[in-house]
GROMACS .gro file of C-alpha atoms in nm:
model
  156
    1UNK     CA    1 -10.752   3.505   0.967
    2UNK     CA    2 -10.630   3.252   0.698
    3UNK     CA    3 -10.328   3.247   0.500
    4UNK     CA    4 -10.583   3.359   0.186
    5UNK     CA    5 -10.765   3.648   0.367
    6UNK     CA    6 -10.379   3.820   0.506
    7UNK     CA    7 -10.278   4.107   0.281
    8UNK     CA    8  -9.970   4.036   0.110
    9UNK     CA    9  -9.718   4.259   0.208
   10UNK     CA   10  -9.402   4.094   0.115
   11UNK     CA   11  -9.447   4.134  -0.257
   12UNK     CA   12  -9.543   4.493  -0.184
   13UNK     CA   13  -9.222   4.553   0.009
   14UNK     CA   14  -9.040   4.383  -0.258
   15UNK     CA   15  -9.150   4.531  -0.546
   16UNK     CA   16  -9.119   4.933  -0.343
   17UNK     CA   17  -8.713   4.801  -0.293
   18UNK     CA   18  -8.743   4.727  -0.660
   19UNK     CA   19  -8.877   5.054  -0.795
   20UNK     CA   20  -8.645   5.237  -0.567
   21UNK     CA   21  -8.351   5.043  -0.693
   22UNK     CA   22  -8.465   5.084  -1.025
   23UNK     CA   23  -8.486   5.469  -0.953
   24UNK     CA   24  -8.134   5.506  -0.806
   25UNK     CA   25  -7.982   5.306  -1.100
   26UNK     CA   26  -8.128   5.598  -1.278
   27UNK     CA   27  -7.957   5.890  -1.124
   28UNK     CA   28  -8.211   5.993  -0.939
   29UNK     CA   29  -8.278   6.044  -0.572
   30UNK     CA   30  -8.511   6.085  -0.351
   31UNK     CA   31  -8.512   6.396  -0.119
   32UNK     CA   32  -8.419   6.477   0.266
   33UNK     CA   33  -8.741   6.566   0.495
   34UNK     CA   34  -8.827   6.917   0.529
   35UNK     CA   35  -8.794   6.916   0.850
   36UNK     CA   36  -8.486   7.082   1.015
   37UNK     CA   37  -8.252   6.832   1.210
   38UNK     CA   38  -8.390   6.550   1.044
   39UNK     CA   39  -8.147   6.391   0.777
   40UNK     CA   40  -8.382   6.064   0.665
   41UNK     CA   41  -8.596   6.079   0.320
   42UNK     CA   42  -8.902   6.156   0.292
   43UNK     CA   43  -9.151   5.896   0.266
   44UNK     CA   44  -9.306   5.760  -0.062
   45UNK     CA   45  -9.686   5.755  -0.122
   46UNK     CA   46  -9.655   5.468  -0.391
   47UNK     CA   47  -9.509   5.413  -0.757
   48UNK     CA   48  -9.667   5.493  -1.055
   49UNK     CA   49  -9.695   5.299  -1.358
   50UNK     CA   50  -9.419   5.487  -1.522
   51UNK     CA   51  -9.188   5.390  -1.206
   52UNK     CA   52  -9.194   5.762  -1.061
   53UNK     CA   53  -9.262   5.790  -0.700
   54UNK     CA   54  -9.553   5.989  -0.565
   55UNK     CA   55  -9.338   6.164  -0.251
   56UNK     CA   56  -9.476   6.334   0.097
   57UNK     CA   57  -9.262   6.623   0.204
   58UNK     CA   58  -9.163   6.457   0.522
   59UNK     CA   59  -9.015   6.104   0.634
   60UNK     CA   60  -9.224   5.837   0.857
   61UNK     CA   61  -9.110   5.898   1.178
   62UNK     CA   62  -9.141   6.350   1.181
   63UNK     CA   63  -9.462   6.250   1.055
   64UNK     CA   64  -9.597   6.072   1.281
   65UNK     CA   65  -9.479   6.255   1.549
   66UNK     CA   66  -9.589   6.600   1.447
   67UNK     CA   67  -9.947   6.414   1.417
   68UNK     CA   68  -9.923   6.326   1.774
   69UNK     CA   69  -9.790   6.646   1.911
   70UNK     CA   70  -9.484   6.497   2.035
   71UNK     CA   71  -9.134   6.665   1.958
   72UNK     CA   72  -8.811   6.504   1.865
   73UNK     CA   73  -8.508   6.598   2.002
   74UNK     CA   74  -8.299   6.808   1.729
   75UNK     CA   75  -8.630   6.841   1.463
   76UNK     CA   76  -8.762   7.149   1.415
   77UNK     CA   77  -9.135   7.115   1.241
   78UNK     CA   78  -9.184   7.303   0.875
   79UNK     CA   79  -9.533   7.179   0.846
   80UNK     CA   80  -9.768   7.484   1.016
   81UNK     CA   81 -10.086   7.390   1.189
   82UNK     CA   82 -10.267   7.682   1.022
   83UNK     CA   83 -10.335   7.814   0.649
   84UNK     CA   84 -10.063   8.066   0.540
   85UNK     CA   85 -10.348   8.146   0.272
   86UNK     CA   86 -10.542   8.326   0.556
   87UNK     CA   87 -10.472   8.688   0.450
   88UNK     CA   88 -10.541   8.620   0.091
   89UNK     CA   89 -10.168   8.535  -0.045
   90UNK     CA   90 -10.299   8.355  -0.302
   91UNK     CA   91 -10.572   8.589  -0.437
   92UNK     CA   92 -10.855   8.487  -0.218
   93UNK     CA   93 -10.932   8.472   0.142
   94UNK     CA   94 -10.894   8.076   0.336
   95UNK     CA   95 -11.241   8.025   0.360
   96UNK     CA   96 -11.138   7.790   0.723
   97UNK     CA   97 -11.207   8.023   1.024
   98UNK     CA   98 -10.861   8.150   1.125
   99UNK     CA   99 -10.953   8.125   1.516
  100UNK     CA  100 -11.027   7.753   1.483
  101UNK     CA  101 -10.712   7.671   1.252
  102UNK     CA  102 -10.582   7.468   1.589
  103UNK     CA  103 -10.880   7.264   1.605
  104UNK     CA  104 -10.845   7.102   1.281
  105UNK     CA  105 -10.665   6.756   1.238
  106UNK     CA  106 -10.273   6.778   1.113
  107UNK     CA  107 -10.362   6.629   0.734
  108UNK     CA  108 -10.618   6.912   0.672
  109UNK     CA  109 -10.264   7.083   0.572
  110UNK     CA  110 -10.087   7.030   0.278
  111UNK     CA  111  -9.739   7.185   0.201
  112UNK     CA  112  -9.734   7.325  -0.164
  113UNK     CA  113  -9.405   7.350  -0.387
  114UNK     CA  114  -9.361   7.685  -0.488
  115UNK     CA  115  -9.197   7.612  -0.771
  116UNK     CA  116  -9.361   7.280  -0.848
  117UNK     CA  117  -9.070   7.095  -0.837
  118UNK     CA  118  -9.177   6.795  -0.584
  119UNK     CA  119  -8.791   6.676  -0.481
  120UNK     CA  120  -8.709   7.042  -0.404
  121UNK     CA  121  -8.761   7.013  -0.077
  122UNK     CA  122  -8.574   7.367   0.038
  123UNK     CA  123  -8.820   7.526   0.299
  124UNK     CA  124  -8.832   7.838   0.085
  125UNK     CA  125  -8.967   7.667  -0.176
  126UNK     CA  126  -9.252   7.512   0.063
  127UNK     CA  127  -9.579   7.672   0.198
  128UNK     CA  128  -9.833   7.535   0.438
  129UNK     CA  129 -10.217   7.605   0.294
  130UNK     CA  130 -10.549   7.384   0.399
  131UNK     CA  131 -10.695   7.104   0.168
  132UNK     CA  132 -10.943   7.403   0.026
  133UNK     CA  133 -10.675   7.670  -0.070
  134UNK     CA  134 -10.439   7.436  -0.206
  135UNK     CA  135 -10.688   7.268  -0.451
  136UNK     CA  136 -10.871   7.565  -0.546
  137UNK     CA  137 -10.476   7.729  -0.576
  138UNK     CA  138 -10.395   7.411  -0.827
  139UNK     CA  139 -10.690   7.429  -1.004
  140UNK     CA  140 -10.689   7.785  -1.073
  141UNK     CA  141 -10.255   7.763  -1.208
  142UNK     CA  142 -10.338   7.437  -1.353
  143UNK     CA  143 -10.067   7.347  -1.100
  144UNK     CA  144  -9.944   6.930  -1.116
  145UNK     CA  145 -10.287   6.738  -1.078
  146UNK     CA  146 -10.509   6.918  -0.861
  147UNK     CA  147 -10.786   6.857  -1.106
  148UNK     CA  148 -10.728   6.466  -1.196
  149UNK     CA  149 -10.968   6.228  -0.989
  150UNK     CA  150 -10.633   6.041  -0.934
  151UNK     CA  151 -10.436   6.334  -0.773
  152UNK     CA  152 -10.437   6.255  -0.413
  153UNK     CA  153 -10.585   6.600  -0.376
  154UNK     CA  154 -10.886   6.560  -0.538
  155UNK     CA  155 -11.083   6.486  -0.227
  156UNK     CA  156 -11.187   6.822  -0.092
   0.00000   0.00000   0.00000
């Protein structure tokens, strides 16, 4: 692969350091990963245009180990591997079939923010529903982007 064909990361990097700096110098913060033990912040999907970062609810490294089933000593997983939709919480019935929840891959489930506060990371403030409940659930409360083609929900 040449030198013009290699994605450039460095200026990626640099300007992520840059918008988080930026960010800081603000007052702001980014928060701790849901997950209990763990002490690092979460990751960050990207920047917007404005300089606001789109955040997951966990950091890198729970992440990717919850995706491949391995534990970490001291973590305790929020995320659930089912949809806490399933006896109609929300209004309607998970349309998923409950006995095959397990069988589904890890990002089928999205955590929602009760209050729809995306930094408050408190587990009581975070639910676990599937890709269908939680965009129907945004769509229907008109609840922060569900319906925008650029939401990175839009896709179920």
């Amino acid at each position: 692969m040449s030198n013009m064909e290699k994605p450039n990361t460095d200026s990626k990097m640099s300007l992520n350091k840059i918008n988080l700096s930026k960010w800081i110098e603000m007052g702001n913060t980014i928060p701790i990963c849901i997950n209990e033990g763990c002490e690092n912040n979460v990751a960050i999907r990207h920047w917007s245009a404005q300089g606001d970062p789109s955040l997951k609810t966990e950091c890198s490294r729970c992440a990717d180990a919850r995706k491949k089933n391995k534990n970490i000593d001291g973590i305790t997983f929020h995320k659930k591997n089912y949809c806490e939709n399933k006896d109609g919480m929300l209004g309607f019935i998970c349309p998923m079939d409950k006995e095959r929840y397990n069988e589904f891959p890890s990002d089928i489930y999205h955590m929602d923010h009760l209050d729809g506060n995306h930094h408050n990371n408190l587990t009581n403030n975070l639910i676990t529903f599937c890709a269908i409940c939680h965009t129907r659930k945004g769509k229907e409360s008109g609840d922060f982007n569900a319906f925008k083609s650029s939401s990175r929900i839009h896709k179920v």
